[in-house]
Amino acid sequence: MNLAAGFFLAFVLLGLFGAALSAMVPDRRVPATLAWTASLASVTLLVASGLVLAHGVGFELPLMHLPVLGALGIGMDRLSALFLLVTGLVFAPASMSSAGYLGRYLGRYSLRLYGVLFHLLLVTTALTLAGSDLVTFLFNWRLMSVLCLLLVGFEHGETEHVDAGFLLLSMTEAGVLTAALGVLFLGGLGASGLDFASLRAVAPGVGSTARWAIFLLTFFGFSMKAGLIPGSSWLPRAHPVAPAPVSMILSGAILNLGVYGIVRVNLDLLPVRWVGQGLIVLIAGSLTAIIGILYATIEPDMKRMLAHSSIENMGLVAVGLGAGMVFLASHMPVLAAMGFVVAFYHMTNHSLYKSLLFLGAGGVDMRLGTRDMDRMGGLLRRMPYTGLFFLVGALSIAALPPLNGFVSEWLTLQTLLQSTALASTGVKVAFALCGALLALTVALALTCFVKAFGMSFLGMPRSEGVERVRELPRSMLWPMGLLAAGCLALGLGPTFVIPALDTVVAPLAHGSVTEELVPPFFTLGTSGDARYSGRFVRDFHRIGAQVGRGVIPGRGLVVLHPGGPRNPVVFAMSTAYTAVVLLLLLGSLYLVVRWSTRRRKVRRAAVWAGGLHHLSPDMTYTATGFSNPVRVVFEGIFRPAISEDTRESARGYFRTALTRRQMEPFALDRLFLRPVVGCARWAAARAARPHQSGRVNSYTAAVLLTLLIVLVIAGITM
Amino acid sequence: MSKWILRGLATGVKTTRYPRRHDGTPGISPGLPETGTELVFPEAAGAAAAVCPAGALEAEGGRLGADPRRCIHCMRCAWGSHAVPWNGGYEWARWAAESSSAKLAGAFGRSVHLRIVDAGGCDACLSEVTQLNNPYYNMHRLGFFVTPSPRHADVLLVVGPVTTHMRRPLLEAYGAMPGPRRVIAVGSCALTGGLFGPSFTASGGVAEVLPVDVEVPGCPPPPLAILHALLLLTGRGGEAEQVPEPGKGAAR
Amino acid sequence: MTEPASHAMHDQALQREAAGRWGAAVRISHPADGALEISPNPEVLSEVCGWLFHERGYALATVVAQERAQAWRLLYLFWGGPPAWVRVRIEMPLDRTSLPTIADRVHAADWHEREIEDLFGLSFVGHPRLGDFVLHEEWAEGTNPMRRSFDASRPPAAGSAGEPRWRPGRVVHAAGAFMMPVGPVFSGAAQASHFLLETIGEEVLRTIPRLFYKYRGVEKLAEGRTVDRAVLIAERFTGTSAVAHAWAFCRAVETIAGVTVPRRAELLRAAFAEFERFRHHLAAIAGIVHSTGMTVASSQADLLVEEALRSAGAAVGHRYLFGQVVPGGMYRDWRKDQLDELCRTVESLARRLDTLSRMFRFSSSFLDRLEQVGIVGRGQAEDFGLVGPVARGSGVEADLRTMLPYGSYRELLRVEGHVEQEGDGYARLRVLIAEAQESARLIRKAVARLEPGPVRVEIPAVPGEAIGWCEAPRGATFHWVRLDGDGRVARYRLTTPSFTNWHGFHLAAERFAFQDFPIIMATFGLSTAEGDR
């Protein structure tokens, strides 16, 4: 048993101990207790997964052997270690922030229950990822799903919350059952058991129809959990209503499980073989991204806006995965590795900044009592640190350099541009279209988060509550600070992150991208590498790339196009360089302004409002108003339902009120959820009613009939 | 679209040569009563001054003094038994007596941005200010622009007697301008309150509210008089004076 | 049947109907000026006015409040007919300060009542929206400047203590709705006025105008002045339609004095008034073109405006025709060659306007901005009593030159009215163009009919009261004047087309894209100087 396994076991025990402890301490003690035990557990998890990633040595802990199902156990390879690491990265700050956040429920809801559920969620999430066989995986998955339901519906006094929880449970359950069916199908093709190793062993012999069936079942099944289309409807309902730490976890850690499922089955157990499979993932990802960001942009509810944005980011992850799969199927291992690295990079980034933003939004909700951005404004004055950290998160998610969102989104776009290497024109066109959608998505994301930050933290307060708001407690600011630092670190250090992710990806893609993307530029002599012409390296040194040596950490730059004999142009970027230049520019600009105005007498005048003496808050833009152009331009997608009610005085033209309600139902509710539910209802009514006779013996007959059918089928297959 | 461009070209150049040359086109100015007119019957000076409803005429011995700041162009003194001669000029702008500001000469003087405030004018002054943009006067050619934001404005151009309700917006606009800033009062209402001030609704001129630098008399002052004020403010006012013009100089 | 006989018959019909409906609650009389005067009890005031307005087709000219020595006297003046004028008269003791509203039936009276409430302190029971109208927050509560006790020579009220704060009445309730403030100081050369555009972004659902930034108290300032001084105020409170307002004022004074203005003066007045209309419409057209951002076309229109101003300056001596119309006639006469020169210029300008308007009709980018923008329906225009080119764009003629002919319009000059039905910005533009052409024709006709003769008669100082009206460039204007014994103005009530039409402006400024706001403003072509007074 290696060190990592020891830490992992310690983590499980710590988690269970925390759950037990939470059940015993009084309610008011729960927040502090939970913060300590759960973050300690998360850190242990981080250490365990970090060890596996660093040394590249996994572990297997067999638990038992069941007859038909085969060996059960837990273990960790690099893939699961990566996901566990991200889980730990999200759980640690979520646990810490619980200390400050949970106070609002004290006396209204049972915090002990929350403590128990929270710890159990941590453990089951980790065990889902660490399960090395289908049974452990599914068992923990479903436990985790139920725990999610309970935590989302934690404020069980609110119908909306409970409904959202049930929708979450039913949709993700439907998804995982579909996916499980796919994996069982694979198992049914002659595997000795349901452990991953046995499944992997049967993979090469699977026929093409079965491959397609398994791919479709597992991809669409797991994508339900990841929030990809068409099954994203639960996400914008469930994420906003959960307590802030749970929202962080749902978006930052639980969504990743869907990605894990897809990757585990379709890259590890039964790797994709056809370009078409990758294209499905790619297109589903692009459409998800654009739908997600469109709804995020027009959403005035801060947390629901973040939830829609999670859909968008999961779409971006899927785009990277899909591109990688296409390259993999086209036998381009290096480019495939690039796609997967980019996908995992983006997933990690999303987990960090989305947790940060959810924590900030939850904090604002806690202090202000509303999530409606139309009623915010001017929060920066009252909550400067929250505002600062939220700004870092917003800049990251809006993909601005030198933060982490920029790196991964830029690389995603660059990956799509690599489609020039592909042979088929049709696929190239698909890549180009997806690239265009992605570019639109990124631009809208910028709009969306300018709105999110500008309308809530800047400007004039648009409700009285804002004047009374206080800064968040330290127990919430610290986690936000750590997450913001993480965003900055992942942004500045792609030259470290890419090689690390490459070790995870290499076994899946059968290729490595480190040498391509982050060549050791600083150690490259002027004579150069075989891949770079000597002239290029000389030129590069001449323009000062070596200046960064010693300042810029790691191997130097991220190189997208090494240039060739026909096209000696090199595309490269370095967020570290950008950051240094940005700091220098801003600093010198500040100094120049200070110097040139040193003798100026400054007269401060009020905001110019067309000569109006009092600019009142209701004369400033609201979040809805800011995003309304998007609503108007994409009306065909939003299909808004508008109802207006005009009230006039008894006679004539004295209009006293014009009430207008505008609703934009989620497009996927309209296109997917409602038809499915409608069909199910119809089918249930048609199929079941004739048999609902109310006589006991007819039900008994039905049960017997079913049993008979099952036995017959079993007999045939055996 | 092309037909508009062709039409524009076919129209040719309409722009006045002022300030390089004096513009003597009929109808560009209503003129002002000459000051210091010697009367044929000096004893009738009082009666002649009483003709003026705005109090712009004053008997000084046998002569009739005219205060252009008060003249409302009713032309009642131009006809009848005690007719006062009128001149047809337009270079009427003068530095305000109270102004202590310097000219906006040098680098600032070649690109001056205006902010126009209607502080209760009758629309005639505003209409004449608007005419500065038409092809006949085209103030852009001399580097004068109307700016959309007071933050970029150098000059505040005020018309009207400053009504009670416009007092604060006017002060707001002035306060929103960065230094160096100058104020031009346009029209007799803006100089003296005209027919409307001082009263219960209007002040007796912009100077009661803001420090005025250049004054343009007239009811309304013709566009070239306003242009003259801008040139005076930027130290370019004297250029046309080399050319002799009929009846120049309605002194204060 | 002779004309007076037909009048008498209509009079009797009205009288019978009123008596039949309200019996003793109304008293009907026939003053010497030929109008029908109805004095209802306050309880039936609204019904009587509503009956006149809706059933008998009368339009509201103005509401005159007077604080007489012994009593309040309110006159609601309706025109239409025959008989052309019906006066509804209310008298009440000075210690009573409230009377029933008529705005519930006659919406056109809405702003008149609000104004009287602000300036006289009379309140109108049943009016849903009183207060904060003419007098803004700068004025202390309870100040009523039109009361006799108020001293008009007092300098403006100093900024009151504390920070006065105006709360606009918001109408739109929707998630994320807010108000976009525009003005009172605009970015270009624009008149002072303030608008709050209620929007949820992009589409503006409703506009709240706030006017009277330029309230100069013209009605109060005129009080106590002799008529030849007061006429200066009448022509200078709105410089872009000086002749029309001076004419309307003079007509009221001449009616009181009972003098007949010489034929030559009447023709000259008509010629100048039509020239003013021509120049005003040219400027309005230029404003519309400018608002749509057509640079060359707007320069072309600007040329016409400046040339019209110059021709007035050259022929008459004043670019805005100030100082020409005085009580009793014209201030001076003009030589034939001067007037002929004016006619020639007008003719050439009219030809060029015709060319431009034909080019507009084929500029689709221009029409796109005007069509279906700022629509006012015919019913709305009637209920609000809109006047001028705005009303004529919506199918309501409301032209005093043809409907209540005055001066030389009675027989010498026949006006061909032009009415459009659509009620949008383009309809208003077409009305402006057609009227400008018609004015150009009328100027030439008026000058051609001039015969030598006097242009002015003396006005004796006679006490009395009368209404004078005129079709100003922006529409019907009504000047009601009461003179005291020594010929000074005792009460001056001034109802202008801009005041009337601003009342209906919000109808057009509803549900439009924000960038259309300047276009709607330009096609309405209103003046705040004229409206605020």
Coordinates of N, CA and C in Angstrom, one line a residue, chain A residues 115-230:
Chain A
G115 N -24.4 19.3 8.1 CA -23.0 18.8 8.3 C -22.9 17.3 7.9
V116 N -23.8 16.5 8.3 CA -23.7 15.1 7.9 C -23.8 14.9 6.4
L117 N -24.7 15.6 5.8 CA -24.9 15.5 4.4 C -23.7 16.0 3.6
F118 N -23.1 17.1 4.1 CA -22.0 17.7 3.4 C -20.8 16.8 3.4
H119 N -20.5 16.2 4.6 CA -19.4 15.3 4.7 C -19.6 14.0 3.8
L120 N -20.8 13.5 3.9 CA -21.1 12.3 3.1 C -21.0 12.6 1.6
L121 N -21.4 13.8 1.2 CA -21.3 14.2 -0.2 C -19.8 14.2 -0.6
L122 N -19.0 14.8 0.3 CA -17.6 14.8 0.0 C -17.0 13.4 -0.3
V123 N -17.4 12.5 0.7 CA -16.8 11.1 0.6 C -17.4 10.4 -0.6
T124 N -18.7 10.5 -0.9 CA -19.3 9.7 -2.0 C -18.7 10.3 -3.3
T125 N -18.6 11.6 -3.4 CA -18.0 12.2 -4.6 C -16.7 11.6 -4.9
A126 N -15.8 11.6 -3.9 CA -14.5 11.1 -4.1 C -14.5 9.6 -4.4
L127 N -15.4 8.9 -3.7 CA -15.5 7.4 -4.0 C -16.0 7.1 -5.4
T128 N -16.9 8.0 -5.9 CA -17.4 7.8 -7.2 C -16.2 7.8 -8.2
L129 N -15.3 8.8 -8.0 CA -14.2 9.0 -8.9 C -13.1 7.9 -8.6
A130 N -13.1 7.4 -7.4 CA -12.1 6.4 -7.1 C -12.5 5.0 -7.3
G131 N -13.8 4.9 -7.6 CA -14.3 3.5 -7.9 C -13.6 2.9 -9.1
S132 N -13.1 1.7 -8.9 CA -12.4 1.1 -10.0 C -13.2 0.0 -10.7
D133 N -14.5 0.0 -10.4 CA -15.4 -0.9 -11.1 C -16.8 -0.2 -11.2
L134 N -17.6 -0.8 -12.0 CA -18.9 -0.1 -12.3 C -19.8 -0.1 -11.1
V135 N -19.7 -1.1 -10.3 CA -20.7 -1.2 -9.2 C -20.3 -0.1 -8.2
T136 N -19.1 0.0 -7.8 CA -18.7 1.0 -6.8 C -19.0 2.4 -7.4
F137 N -18.7 2.5 -8.6 CA -19.0 3.8 -9.3 C -20.4 4.2 -9.2
L138 N -21.3 3.2 -9.6 CA -22.7 3.5 -9.7 C -23.3 3.7 -8.3
F139 N -22.9 2.8 -7.4 CA -23.4 2.9 -6.0 C -23.1 4.3 -5.4
N140 N -21.9 4.7 -5.5 CA -21.5 6.0 -4.9 C -22.2 7.2 -5.7
W141 N -22.3 7.0 -7.0 CA -22.9 8.0 -7.8 C -24.3 8.3 -7.4
R142 N -25.0 7.2 -7.1 CA -26.4 7.4 -6.8 C -26.6 7.9 -5.4
L143 N -25.7 7.5 -4.5 CA -25.7 8.1 -3.1 C -25.5 9.6 -3.3
M144 N -24.4 9.9 -4.1 CA -24.1 11.3 -4.3 C -25.3 12.1 -4.8
S145 N -26.0 11.5 -5.8 CA -27.1 12.2 -6.4 C -28.2 12.5 -5.3
V146 N -28.5 11.5 -4.5 CA -29.5 11.7 -3.4 C -29.0 12.8 -2.5
L147 N -27.7 12.7 -2.1 CA -27.2 13.8 -1.2 C -27.4 15.2 -1.9
C148 N -27.1 15.2 -3.2 CA -27.3 16.5 -3.9 C -28.7 17.0 -3.7
L149 N -29.7 16.1 -4.0 CA -31.1 16.4 -3.8 C -31.3 17.0 -2.5
L150 N -30.8 16.3 -1.4 CA -31.1 16.7 -0.1 C -30.5 18.1 0.2
L151 N -29.3 18.3 -0.3 CA -28.6 19.6 -0.1 C -29.2 20.7 -0.9
V152 N -29.6 20.5 -2.1 CA -30.3 21.5 -2.9 C -31.6 21.9 -2.3
G153 N -32.3 20.9 -1.8 CA -33.6 21.2 -1.2 C -33.4 21.4 0.3
F154 N -32.2 21.9 0.7 CA -32.0 22.0 2.2 C -33.0 23.0 2.8
E155 N -33.2 24.1 2.0 CA -34.3 25.0 2.5 C -35.6 24.4 2.1
H156 N -36.0 23.4 2.8 CA -37.2 22.6 2.3 C -38.5 23.4 2.6
G157 N -38.4 24.5 3.2 CA -39.6 25.4 3.3 C -40.0 26.0 2.0
E158 N -39.0 26.0 1.0 CA -39.3 26.7 -0.2 C -39.6 25.6 -1.3
T159 N -40.8 25.7 -1.8 CA -41.3 24.7 -2.8 C -40.3 24.7 -4.0
E160 N -39.9 25.9 -4.4 CA -39.1 26.0 -5.6 C -37.8 25.2 -5.4
H161 N -37.2 25.2 -4.2 CA -36.0 24.5 -3.9 C -36.2 23.0 -4.0
V162 N -37.3 22.6 -3.4 CA -37.5 21.1 -3.4 C -37.8 20.6 -4.8
D163 N -38.6 21.4 -5.5 CA -38.8 21.0 -6.9 C -37.6 20.9 -7.7
A164 N -36.7 21.9 -7.6 CA -35.4 21.9 -8.3 C -34.6 20.7 -7.9
G165 N -34.6 20.3 -6.6 CA -33.9 19.1 -6.2 C -34.4 17.9 -6.9
F166 N -35.7 17.8 -6.9 CA -36.3 16.6 -7.6 C -36.0 16.5 -9.1
L167 N -36.0 17.7 -9.7 CA -35.7 17.7 -11.1 C -34.3 17.3 -11.3
L168 N -33.4 17.8 -10.5 CA -32.0 17.4 -10.5 C -31.9 15.9 -10.4
L169 N -32.5 15.3 -9.4 CA -32.4 13.9 -9.2 C -33.0 13.1 -10.4
S170 N -34.2 13.5 -10.8 CA -34.8 12.6 -11.9 C -34.0 12.7 -13.2
M171 N -33.5 13.9 -13.5 CA -32.8 14.0 -14.8 C -31.5 13.4 -14.7
T172 N -30.7 13.6 -13.7 CA -29.4 13.0 -13.6 C -29.5 11.5 -13.5
E173 N -30.6 11.0 -12.7 CA -30.8 9.6 -12.6 C -31.1 9.0 -14.0
A174 N -32.0 9.6 -14.7 CA -32.3 9.1 -16.1 C -31.0 9.0 -16.9
G175 N -30.2 10.1 -16.7 CA -28.9 10.1 -17.5 C -28.0 8.9 -17.1
V176 N -27.8 8.8 -15.8 CA -26.9 7.7 -15.3 C -27.4 6.4 -15.6
L177 N -28.7 6.2 -15.6 CA -29.2 4.9 -16.0 C -29.0 4.6 -17.4
T178 N -29.2 5.6 -18.3 CA -28.8 5.4 -19.7 C -27.4 5.0 -19.9
A179 N -26.5 5.8 -19.2 CA -25.1 5.5 -19.3 C -24.8 4.1 -18.8
A180 N -25.4 3.8 -17.6 CA -25.1 2.5 -17.0 C -25.5 1.4 -18.0
L181 N -26.6 1.6 -18.7 CA -27.1 0.6 -19.7 C -26.0 0.4 -20.7
G182 N -25.4 1.5 -21.1 CA -24.3 1.4 -22.1 C -23.1 0.6 -21.6
V183 N -22.7 0.9 -20.4 CA -21.5 0.2 -19.8 C -21.9 -1.3 -19.6
L184 N -23.1 -1.5 -19.1 CA -23.6 -2.9 -18.9 C -23.5 -3.7 -20.2
F185 N -23.9 -3.0 -21.3 CA -23.9 -3.6 -22.6 C -22.5 -4.0 -22.9
L186 N -21.5 -3.1 -22.6 CA -20.1 -3.4 -22.8 C -19.8 -4.7 -22.0
G187 N -20.2 -4.6 -20.7 CA -19.9 -5.8 -19.9 C -20.6 -7.1 -20.4
G188 N -21.7 -6.9 -21.0 CA -22.4 -8.1 -21.5 C -21.7 -8.7 -22.7
L189 N -20.8 -8.0 -23.2 CA -20.1 -8.6 -24.4 C -18.9 -9.5 -24.1
G190 N -19.0 -10.1 -22.9 CA -18.1 -11.1 -22.6 C -17.0 -10.8 -21.6
A191 N -17.3 -9.7 -20.8 CA -16.3 -9.3 -19.8 C -16.5 -10.3 -18.6
S192 N -15.4 -10.5 -17.9 CA -15.4 -11.4 -16.8 C -16.0 -10.8 -15.6
G193 N -16.0 -9.5 -15.5 CA -16.6 -8.8 -14.4 C -16.9 -7.4 -14.8
L194 N -17.4 -6.6 -13.8 CA -17.7 -5.2 -14.2 C -16.6 -4.3 -13.7
D195 N -15.5 -4.8 -13.3 CA -14.4 -3.9 -13.0 C -13.8 -3.3 -14.3
F196 N -13.2 -2.1 -14.1 CA -12.8 -1.4 -15.3 C -11.7 -2.2 -16.1
A197 N -10.9 -2.9 -15.4 CA -9.8 -3.7 -16.1 C -10.4 -4.7 -17.0
S198 N -11.4 -5.5 -16.5 CA -12.0 -6.5 -17.4 C -12.8 -5.8 -18.5
L199 N -13.4 -4.7 -18.3 CA -14.2 -4.0 -19.4 C -13.2 -3.6 -20.4
R200 N -12.1 -3.1 -20.0 CA -11.0 -2.6 -20.9 C -10.6 -3.8 -21.8
A201 N -10.5 -4.9 -21.2 CA -10.0 -6.1 -21.9 C -10.9 -6.5 -23.1
V202 N -12.2 -6.4 -22.9 CA -13.1 -6.8 -24.0 C -13.2 -5.8 -25.1
A203 N -12.7 -4.6 -24.8 CA -12.9 -3.5 -25.8 C -12.5 -3.7 -27.2
P204 N -11.3 -4.3 -27.4 CA -10.9 -4.4 -28.8 C -11.8 -5.2 -29.7
G205 N -12.5 -6.2 -29.1 CA -13.3 -7.0 -29.9 C -14.7 -6.6 -30.2
V206 N -15.1 -5.4 -29.7 CA -16.5 -4.9 -29.8 C -16.8 -4.5 -31.3
G207 N -17.9 -4.9 -31.8 CA -18.3 -4.6 -33.1 C -18.7 -3.1 -33.3
S208 N -18.9 -2.7 -34.6 CA -19.1 -1.3 -34.8 C -20.5 -0.8 -34.3
T209 N -21.6 -1.7 -34.5 CA -22.9 -1.3 -34.0 C -22.9 -1.1 -32.5
A210 N -22.3 -2.1 -31.9 CA -22.2 -2.0 -30.4 C -21.4 -0.8 -30.0
R211 N -20.4 -0.5 -30.7 CA -19.6 0.7 -30.3 C -20.4 1.9 -30.4
W212 N -21.1 2.1 -31.5 CA -22.0 3.3 -31.6 C -23.0 3.3 -30.5
A213 N -23.6 2.2 -30.3 CA -24.7 2.1 -29.2 C -24.1 2.6 -27.9
I214 N -23.0 1.9 -27.6 CA -22.4 2.2 -26.2 C -22.0 3.7 -26.2
F215 N -21.4 4.2 -27.3 CA -21.0 5.6 -27.3 C -22.2 6.5 -27.1
L216 N -23.2 6.3 -27.8 CA -24.4 7.2 -27.7 C -25.0 7.2 -26.4
L217 N -25.2 5.9 -25.9 CA -25.8 5.8 -24.5 C -25.0 6.5 -23.5
T218 N -23.6 6.2 -23.5 CA -22.8 6.8 -22.4 C -22.6 8.3 -22.6
F219 N -22.4 8.7 -23.8 CA -22.2 10.1 -24.0 C -23.4 10.9 -23.6
F220 N -24.6 10.6 -24.1 CA -25.8 11.4 -23.8 C -26.2 11.1 -22.3
G221 N -25.9 9.9 -21.8 CA -26.2 9.7 -20.4 C -25.4 10.6 -19.5
F222 N -24.1 10.5 -19.7 CA -23.3 11.3 -18.8 C -23.4 12.8 -19.0
S223 N -23.7 13.1 -20.3 CA -23.7 14.5 -20.6 C -24.9 15.2 -19.8
M224 N -25.9 14.4 -19.5 CA -27.0 14.9 -18.7 C -26.4 15.5 -17.4
K225 N -25.5 14.8 -16.8 CA -24.9 15.2 -15.5 C -24.0 16.4 -15.7
A226 N -23.3 16.4 -16.9 CA -22.4 17.5 -17.1 C -23.1 18.7 -17.6
G227 N -24.4 18.7 -17.8 CA -25.1 19.8 -18.2 C -25.1 20.2 -19.6
L228 N -24.6 19.2 -20.5 CA -24.6 19.5 -21.9 C -26.1 19.3 -22.5
I229 N -26.2 19.9 -23.7 CA -27.6 19.7 -24.3 C -27.7 18.2 -24.6
P230 N -28.9 17.7 -24.7 CA -30.2 18.4 -24.4 C -30.6 18.4 -23.0

